Coordinates of C-alpha atoms and ligand atoms in Angstrom, one line a residue:
X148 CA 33.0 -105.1 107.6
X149 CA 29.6 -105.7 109.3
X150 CA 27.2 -107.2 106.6
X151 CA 23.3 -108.9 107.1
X152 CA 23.9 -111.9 105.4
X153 CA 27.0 -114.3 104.2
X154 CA 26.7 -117.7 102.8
X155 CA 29.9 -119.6 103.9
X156 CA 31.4 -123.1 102.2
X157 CA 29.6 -123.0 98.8
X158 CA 30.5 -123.4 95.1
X159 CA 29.4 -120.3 93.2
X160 CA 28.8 -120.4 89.5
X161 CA 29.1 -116.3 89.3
X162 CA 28.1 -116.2 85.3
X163 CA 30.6 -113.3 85.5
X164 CA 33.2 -115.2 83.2
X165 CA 35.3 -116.6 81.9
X166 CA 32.9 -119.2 81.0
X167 CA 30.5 -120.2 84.4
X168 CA 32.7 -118.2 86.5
X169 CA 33.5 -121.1 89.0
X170 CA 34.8 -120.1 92.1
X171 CA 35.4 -123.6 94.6
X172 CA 35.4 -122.2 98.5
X173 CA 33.1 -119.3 97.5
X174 CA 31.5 -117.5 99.7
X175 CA 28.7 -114.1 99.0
X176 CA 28.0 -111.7 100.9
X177 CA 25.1 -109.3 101.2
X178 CA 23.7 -106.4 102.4
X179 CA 20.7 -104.3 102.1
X180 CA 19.5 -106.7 99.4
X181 CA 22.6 -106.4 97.6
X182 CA 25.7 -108.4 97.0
X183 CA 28.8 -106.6 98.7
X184 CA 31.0 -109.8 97.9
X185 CA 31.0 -112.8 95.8
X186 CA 34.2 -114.8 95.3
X187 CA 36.6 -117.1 97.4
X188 CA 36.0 -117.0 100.7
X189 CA 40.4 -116.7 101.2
X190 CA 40.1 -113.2 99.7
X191 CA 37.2 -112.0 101.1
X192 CA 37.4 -108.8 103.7
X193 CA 37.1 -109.6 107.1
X194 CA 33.1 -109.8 107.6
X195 CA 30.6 -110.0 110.8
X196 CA 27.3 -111.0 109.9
X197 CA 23.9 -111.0 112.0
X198 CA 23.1 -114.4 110.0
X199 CA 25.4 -117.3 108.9
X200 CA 24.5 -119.7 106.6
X201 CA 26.8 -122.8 106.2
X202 CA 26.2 -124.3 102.7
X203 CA 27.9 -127.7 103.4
X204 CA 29.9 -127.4 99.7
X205 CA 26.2 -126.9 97.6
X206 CA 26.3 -124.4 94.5
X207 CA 25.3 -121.2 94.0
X208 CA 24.6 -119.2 91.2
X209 CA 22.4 -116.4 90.1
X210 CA 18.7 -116.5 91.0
X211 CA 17.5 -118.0 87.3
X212 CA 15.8 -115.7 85.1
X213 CA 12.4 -116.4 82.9
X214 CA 13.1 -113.4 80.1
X215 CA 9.5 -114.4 78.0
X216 CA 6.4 -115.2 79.4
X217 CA 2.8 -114.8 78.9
X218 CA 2.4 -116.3 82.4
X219 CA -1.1 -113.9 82.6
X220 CA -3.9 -115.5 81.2
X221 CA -7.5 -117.2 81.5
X222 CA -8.1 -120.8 80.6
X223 CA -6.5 -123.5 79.1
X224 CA -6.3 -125.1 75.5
X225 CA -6.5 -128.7 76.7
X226 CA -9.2 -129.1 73.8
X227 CA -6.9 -127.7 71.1
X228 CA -3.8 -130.4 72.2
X229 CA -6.2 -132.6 71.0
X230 CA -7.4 -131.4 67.9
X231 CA -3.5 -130.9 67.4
X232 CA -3.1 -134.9 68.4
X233 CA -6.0 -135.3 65.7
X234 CA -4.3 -133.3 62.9
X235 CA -4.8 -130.3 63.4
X236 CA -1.7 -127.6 62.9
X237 CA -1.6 -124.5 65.1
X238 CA -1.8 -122.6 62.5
X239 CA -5.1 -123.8 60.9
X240 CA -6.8 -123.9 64.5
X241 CA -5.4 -120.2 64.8
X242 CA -7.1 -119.5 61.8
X243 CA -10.2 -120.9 62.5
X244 CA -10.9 -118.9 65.8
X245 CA -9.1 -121.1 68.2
X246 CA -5.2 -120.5 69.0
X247 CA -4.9 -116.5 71.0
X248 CA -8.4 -115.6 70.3
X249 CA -9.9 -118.2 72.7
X250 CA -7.4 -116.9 75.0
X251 CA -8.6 -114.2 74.7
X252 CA -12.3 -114.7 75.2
X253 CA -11.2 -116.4 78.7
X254 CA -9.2 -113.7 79.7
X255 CA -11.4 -111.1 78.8
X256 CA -13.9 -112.7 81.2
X257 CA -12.1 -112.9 84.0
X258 CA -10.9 -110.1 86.7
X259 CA -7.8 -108.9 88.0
X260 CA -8.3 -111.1 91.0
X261 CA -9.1 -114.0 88.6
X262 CA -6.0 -113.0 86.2
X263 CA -3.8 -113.3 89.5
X264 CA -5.2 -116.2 91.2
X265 CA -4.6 -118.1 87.8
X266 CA -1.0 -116.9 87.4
X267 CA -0.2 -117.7 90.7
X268 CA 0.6 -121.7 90.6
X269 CA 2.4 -121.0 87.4
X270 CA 4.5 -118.3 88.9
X271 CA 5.1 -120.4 91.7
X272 CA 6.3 -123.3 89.7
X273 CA 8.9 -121.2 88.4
X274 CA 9.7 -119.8 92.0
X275 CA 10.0 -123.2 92.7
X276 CA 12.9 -123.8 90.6
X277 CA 14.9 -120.8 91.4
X278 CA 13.5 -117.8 89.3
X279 CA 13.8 -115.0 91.1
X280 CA 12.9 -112.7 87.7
X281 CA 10.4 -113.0 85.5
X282 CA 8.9 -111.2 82.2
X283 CA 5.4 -111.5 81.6
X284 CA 3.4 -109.9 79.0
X285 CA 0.0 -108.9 78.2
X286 CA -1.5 -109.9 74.9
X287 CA -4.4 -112.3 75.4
X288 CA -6.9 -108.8 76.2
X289 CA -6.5 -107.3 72.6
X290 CA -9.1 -104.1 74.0
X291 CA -7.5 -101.6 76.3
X292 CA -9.6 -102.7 79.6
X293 CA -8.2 -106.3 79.3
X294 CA -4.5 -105.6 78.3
X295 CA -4.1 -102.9 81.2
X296 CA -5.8 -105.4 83.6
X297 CA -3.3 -108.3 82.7
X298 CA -0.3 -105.8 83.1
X299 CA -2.0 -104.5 86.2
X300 CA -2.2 -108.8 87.2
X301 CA 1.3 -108.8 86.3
X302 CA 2.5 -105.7 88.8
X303 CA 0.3 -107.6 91.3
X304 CA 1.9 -110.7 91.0
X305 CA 5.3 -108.9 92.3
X306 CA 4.0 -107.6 95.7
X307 CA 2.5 -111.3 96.2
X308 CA 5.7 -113.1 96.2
X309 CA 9.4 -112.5 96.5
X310 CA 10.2 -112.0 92.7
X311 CA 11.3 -109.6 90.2
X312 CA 8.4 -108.7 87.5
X313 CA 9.3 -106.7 84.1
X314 CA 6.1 -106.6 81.8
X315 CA 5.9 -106.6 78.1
X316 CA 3.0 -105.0 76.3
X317 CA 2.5 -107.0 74.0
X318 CA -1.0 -105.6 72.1
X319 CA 0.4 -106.4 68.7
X320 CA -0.5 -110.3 69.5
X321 CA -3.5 -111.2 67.7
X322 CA -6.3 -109.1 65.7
X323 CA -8.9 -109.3 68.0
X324 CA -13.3 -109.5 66.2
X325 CA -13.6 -106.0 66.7
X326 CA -10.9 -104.9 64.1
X327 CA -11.9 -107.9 61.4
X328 CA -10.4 -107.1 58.0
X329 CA -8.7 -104.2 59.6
X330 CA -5.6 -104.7 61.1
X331 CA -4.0 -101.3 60.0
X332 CA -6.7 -100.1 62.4
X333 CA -5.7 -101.9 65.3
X334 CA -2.1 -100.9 64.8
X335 CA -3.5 -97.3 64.9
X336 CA -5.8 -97.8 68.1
X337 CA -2.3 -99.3 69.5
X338 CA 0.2 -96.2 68.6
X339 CA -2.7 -93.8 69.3
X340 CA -4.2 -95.0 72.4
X341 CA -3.3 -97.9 73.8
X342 CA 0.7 -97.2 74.3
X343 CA 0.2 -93.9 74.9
X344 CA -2.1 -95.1 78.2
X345 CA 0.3 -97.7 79.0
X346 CA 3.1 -95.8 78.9
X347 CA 1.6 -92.5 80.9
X348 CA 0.7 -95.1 83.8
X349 CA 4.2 -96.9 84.0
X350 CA 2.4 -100.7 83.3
X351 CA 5.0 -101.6 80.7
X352 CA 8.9 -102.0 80.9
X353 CA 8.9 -102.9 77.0
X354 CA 6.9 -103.4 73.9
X355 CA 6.5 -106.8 71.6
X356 CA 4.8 -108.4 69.1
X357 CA 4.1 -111.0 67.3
X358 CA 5.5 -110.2 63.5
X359 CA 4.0 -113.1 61.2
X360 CA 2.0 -114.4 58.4
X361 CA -1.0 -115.4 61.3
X362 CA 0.4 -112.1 63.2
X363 CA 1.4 -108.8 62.0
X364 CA 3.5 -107.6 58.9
X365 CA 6.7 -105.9 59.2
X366 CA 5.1 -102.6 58.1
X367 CA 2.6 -102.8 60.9
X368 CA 5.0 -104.1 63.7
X369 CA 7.3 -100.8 62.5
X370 CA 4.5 -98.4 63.4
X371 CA 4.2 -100.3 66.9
X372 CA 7.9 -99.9 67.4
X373 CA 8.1 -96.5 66.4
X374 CA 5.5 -95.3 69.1
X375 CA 6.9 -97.4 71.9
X376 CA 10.4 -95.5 71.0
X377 CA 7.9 -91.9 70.7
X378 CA 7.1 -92.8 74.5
X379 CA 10.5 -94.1 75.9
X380 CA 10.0 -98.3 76.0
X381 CA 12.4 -100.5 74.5
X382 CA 11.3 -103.4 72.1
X383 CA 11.4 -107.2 71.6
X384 CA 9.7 -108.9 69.1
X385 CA 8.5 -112.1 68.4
X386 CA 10.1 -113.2 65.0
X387 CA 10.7 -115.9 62.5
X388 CA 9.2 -118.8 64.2
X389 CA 6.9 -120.3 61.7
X390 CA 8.2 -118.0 58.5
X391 CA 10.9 -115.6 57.7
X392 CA 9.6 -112.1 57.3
X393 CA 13.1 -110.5 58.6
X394 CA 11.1 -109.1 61.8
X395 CA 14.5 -109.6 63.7
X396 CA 16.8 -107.6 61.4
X397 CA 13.6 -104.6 61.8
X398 CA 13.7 -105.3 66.0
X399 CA 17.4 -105.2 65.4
X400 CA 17.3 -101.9 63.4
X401 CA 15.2 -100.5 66.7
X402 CA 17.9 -101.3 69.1
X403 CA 15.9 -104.2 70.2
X404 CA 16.7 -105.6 73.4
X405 CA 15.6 -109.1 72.5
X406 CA 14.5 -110.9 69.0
X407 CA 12.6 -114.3 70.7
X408 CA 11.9 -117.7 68.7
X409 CA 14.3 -117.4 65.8
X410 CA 13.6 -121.0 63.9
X411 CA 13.8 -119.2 60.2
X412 CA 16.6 -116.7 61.0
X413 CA 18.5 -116.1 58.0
X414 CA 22.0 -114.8 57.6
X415 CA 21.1 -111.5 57.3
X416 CA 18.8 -111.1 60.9
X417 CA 21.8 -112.7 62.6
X418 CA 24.3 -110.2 61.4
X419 CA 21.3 -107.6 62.3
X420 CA 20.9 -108.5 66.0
X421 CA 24.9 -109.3 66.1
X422 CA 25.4 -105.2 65.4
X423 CA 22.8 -104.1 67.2
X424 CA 23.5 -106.5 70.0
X425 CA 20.0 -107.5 70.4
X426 CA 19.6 -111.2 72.5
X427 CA 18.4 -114.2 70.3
X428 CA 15.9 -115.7 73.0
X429 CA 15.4 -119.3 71.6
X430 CA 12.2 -120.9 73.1
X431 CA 12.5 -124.9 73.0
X432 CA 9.0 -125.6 75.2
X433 CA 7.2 -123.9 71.9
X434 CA 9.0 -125.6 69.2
X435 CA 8.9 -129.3 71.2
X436 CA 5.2 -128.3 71.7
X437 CA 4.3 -127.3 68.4
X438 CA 6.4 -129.9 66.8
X439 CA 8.6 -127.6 64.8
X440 CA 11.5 -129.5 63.1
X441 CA 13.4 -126.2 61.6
X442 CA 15.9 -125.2 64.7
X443 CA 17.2 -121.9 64.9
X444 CA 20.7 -121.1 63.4
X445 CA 22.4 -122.0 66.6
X446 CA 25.8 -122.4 64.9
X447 CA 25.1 -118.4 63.2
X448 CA 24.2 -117.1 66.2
X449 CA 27.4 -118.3 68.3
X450 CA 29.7 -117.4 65.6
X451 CA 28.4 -114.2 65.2
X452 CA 28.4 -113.1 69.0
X453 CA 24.7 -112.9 69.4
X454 CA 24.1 -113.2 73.3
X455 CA 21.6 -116.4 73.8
X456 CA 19.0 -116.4 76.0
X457 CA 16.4 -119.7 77.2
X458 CA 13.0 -119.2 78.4
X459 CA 9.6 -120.9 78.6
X460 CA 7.2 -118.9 76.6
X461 CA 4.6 -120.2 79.4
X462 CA 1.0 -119.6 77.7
X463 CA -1.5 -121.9 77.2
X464 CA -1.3 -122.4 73.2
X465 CA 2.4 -123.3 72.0
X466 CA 4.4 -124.0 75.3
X467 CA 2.2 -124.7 78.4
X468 CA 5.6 -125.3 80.0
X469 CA 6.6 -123.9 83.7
X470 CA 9.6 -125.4 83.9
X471 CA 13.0 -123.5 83.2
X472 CA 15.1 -126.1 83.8
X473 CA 13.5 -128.3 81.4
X474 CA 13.3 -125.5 79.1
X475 CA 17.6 -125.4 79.8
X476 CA 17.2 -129.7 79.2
X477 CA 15.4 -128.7 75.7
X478 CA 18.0 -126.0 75.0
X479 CA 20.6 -128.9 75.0
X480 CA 18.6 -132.1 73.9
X481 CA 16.9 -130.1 71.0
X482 CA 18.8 -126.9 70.0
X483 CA 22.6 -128.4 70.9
X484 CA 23.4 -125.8 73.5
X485 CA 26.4 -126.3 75.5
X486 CA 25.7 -126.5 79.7
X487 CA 27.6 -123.4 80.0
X488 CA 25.3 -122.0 77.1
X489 CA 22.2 -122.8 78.6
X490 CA 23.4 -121.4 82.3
X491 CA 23.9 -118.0 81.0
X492 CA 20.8 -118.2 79.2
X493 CA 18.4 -118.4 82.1
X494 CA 21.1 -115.9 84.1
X495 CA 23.1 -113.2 82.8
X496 CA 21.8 -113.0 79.2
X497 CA 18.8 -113.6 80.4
X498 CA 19.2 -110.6 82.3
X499 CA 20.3 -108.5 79.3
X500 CA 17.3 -109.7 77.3
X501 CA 15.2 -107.6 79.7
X502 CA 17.9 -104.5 79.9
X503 CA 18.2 -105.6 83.5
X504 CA 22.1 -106.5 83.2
X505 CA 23.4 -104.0 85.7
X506 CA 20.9 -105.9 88.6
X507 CA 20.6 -109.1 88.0
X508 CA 22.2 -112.5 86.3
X509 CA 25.6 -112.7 88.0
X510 CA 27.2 -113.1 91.3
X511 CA 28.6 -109.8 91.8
X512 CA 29.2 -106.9 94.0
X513 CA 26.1 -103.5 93.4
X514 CA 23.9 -106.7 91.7
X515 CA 20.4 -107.4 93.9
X516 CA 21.6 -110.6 96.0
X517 CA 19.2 -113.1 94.1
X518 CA 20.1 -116.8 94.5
X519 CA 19.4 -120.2 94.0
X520 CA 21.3 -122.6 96.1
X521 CA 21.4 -126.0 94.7
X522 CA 22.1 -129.7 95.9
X523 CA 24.3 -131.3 93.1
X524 CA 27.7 -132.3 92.3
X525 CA 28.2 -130.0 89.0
X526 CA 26.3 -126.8 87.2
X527 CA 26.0 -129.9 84.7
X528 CA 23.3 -131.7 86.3
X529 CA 20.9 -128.7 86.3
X530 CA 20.5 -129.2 82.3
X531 CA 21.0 -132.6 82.3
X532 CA 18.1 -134.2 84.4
X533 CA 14.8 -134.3 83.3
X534 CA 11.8 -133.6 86.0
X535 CA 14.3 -133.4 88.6
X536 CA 14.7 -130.1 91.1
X537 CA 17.6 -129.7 93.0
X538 CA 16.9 -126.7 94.5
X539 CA 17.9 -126.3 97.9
X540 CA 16.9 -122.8 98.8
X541 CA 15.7 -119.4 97.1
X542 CA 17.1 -116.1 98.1
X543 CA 15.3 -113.1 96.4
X544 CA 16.9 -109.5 97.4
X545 CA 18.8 -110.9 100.5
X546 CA 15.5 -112.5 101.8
Ligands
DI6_669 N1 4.1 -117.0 69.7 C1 3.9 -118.0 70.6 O1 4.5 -119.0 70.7 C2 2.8 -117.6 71.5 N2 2.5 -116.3 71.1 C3 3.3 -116.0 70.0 O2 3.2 -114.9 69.5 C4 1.7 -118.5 71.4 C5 0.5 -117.8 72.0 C6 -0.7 -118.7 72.0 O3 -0.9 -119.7 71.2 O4 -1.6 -118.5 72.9
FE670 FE1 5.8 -115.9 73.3

């Protein structure tokens, strides 16, 4: 078989199963951006390739995946780390004007050209560590010109570099001064207008919000979800982080593809998202970062079956973080994750957070041919070191 691409003498962590999927004298294959082989190089086909790449016994596995980001954004909130240092709790500064609405003062300032030239370094970070997919979501505009411009920024970002962007509209972040004492309002300006727009011009992959006591109510976040479903996006939904107001078991009863945060899950949300099979995205860079000390139900969630995904949360307020392998190092340290946990986390559940599981997250044949090649020993060492990168090489789509 005559193929573009094969990387010979490798270790491949396929995330296909059982556990990592290890395969020792592995070899993958690929063609027109896609993987036509993954698996010991003894049983693969005969194969000609126009380029050869010896990986002198190095892993492989999945290009990593960032499933929640608000990568898109204006500013910083250096000042408000320390007013938090000083006292401060994220929730009073929230409440006294700081927290998403100075995001999104910054953000509404700046231009697409700005909003991308911002993102950049922090997308590249990622890049930098192997993501070859990332989520990011809109949220810090809170008027329709600034929310379609940051999911406009985030479309651009993806014919800047070699990556895979899904977007999020995420609308339902913050009430922004022009709705003050009416947040019923806003969610109407959202189902009416604003995801209607989106929708029509193809910005979003998938709707979120932020469903809590300095966010919205259950009743409101419903309304959101039930117009996203009226115009064809799935949902995720920011829930139970700093409360419990069962906004997973709702996301859940919507066919969520991902409930994200998860500190005060209760029994019930994780018997919710475990029938519904909606992903628990646990987010460590927010809860080191806001000094949380309730973890999520890790224990409830693996018992009941609940896919786990890791991500950042990169955004300027709760988790300036653009580092996914520390966020897989916080996963572990913090929230007990096993290694093999936290590896299908940034890969294939990742991957199903963002309803992207038939294309991306594992080593095999028909998925895009998205890899990080990596200079260590065991798949161990990627969770284990801290401010440590190992990666060798990036492949993104074959390239
Ligand atoms: N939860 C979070 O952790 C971020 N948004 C959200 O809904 C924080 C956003 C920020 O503080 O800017
Ligand atoms: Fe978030």
């Amino acid at each position: 078989m005559q193929v573009d691409r094969i990387w010979t003498n490798a270790r491949l962590a396929t995330m296909a199963g059982p556990g990592l999927g290890i395969v020792e004298a592995g070899l993958v294959a690929c063609s027109d951006g896609r993987i036509v082989y993954a698996g010991p190089a003894a049983s693969a086909p005969a194969l000609t390739a126009v380029t050869v790449t010896d990986c002198a016994g190095r892993w492989i596995t999945p290009g990593l995946i960032d499933c929640h980001t608000h990568l898109v954004h204006a500013g910083n909130r250096a000042r408000e780390f320390e007013q938090r240092l000083a006292g401060a709790s994220y929730e009073e500064i929230a409440r006294a004007g700081g927290g998403i609405v100075s995001t999104m003062r910054a953000t509404r300032a700046a231009s697409e050209d700005q909003l991308v030239a911002e993102a950049l370094p922090r997308l590249d970070a990622l890049l930098g560590e192997g993501v070859t997919t990332v989520e990011i979501k809109s949220g810090y505009g809170l008027d329709a010109p600034t929310e379609i411009r940051m999911l406009r920024a985030a479309r651009r970002l993806a014919r800047e570099r070699g990556v895979t962007v899904r977007t999020t509209f995420l609308g339902a972040h913050a009430l922004p001064p022009e709705f003050a004492g009416n947040p019923d309002g806003y969610i109407a300006f959202l189902c009416n207008d604003l995801i209607p727009h989106v929708a029509a011009e193809g910005l979003a992959d998938a709707v979120d919000g932020f469903c809590e006591g300095i966010g919205f109510t259950p009743a409101q976040i419903e309304r959101v979800f039930a117009a996203a479903r009226q115009h064809g996006l799935p949902v995720k939904l920011h829930a139970e982080q700093l409360s419990n107001l069962g906004g997973a078991a709702l996301a859940a009863r919507f066919g969520a593809l991902s409930a994200d945060h998860l500190e005060h899950l209760d029994e019930t949300g994780v018997a919710a998202m475990a029938a519904a099979g909606t992903v628990a995205t646990l987010l460590p860079g927010a809860f080191y970062f806001t000094r949380e000390t309730t973890p999520p139900p890790v224990g409830a969630l693996r018992a009941a079956g609940v896919p786990i995904a890791l991500a950042t949360d990169c955004n300027p307020g709760s988790a300036p973080l653009t580092s996914l392998l520390l966020a897989m190092n916080m996963g572990a340290t913090l929230f007990r994750l096993t290694v093999e946990e936290c590896l299908l986390g940034v890969s294939r559940n990742a991957a199903r957070a963002l309803g992207l599981e038939a294309e991306v997250g594992t080593l095999e044949v028909g998925k895009r041919c998205d890899l990080a090649i990596w200079d260590i020993g065991q798949p161990a060492e990627l969770v284990c070191r801290i401010g440590a990168n190992a990666l060798h090489a990036r492949v993104w789509s074959g390239q």
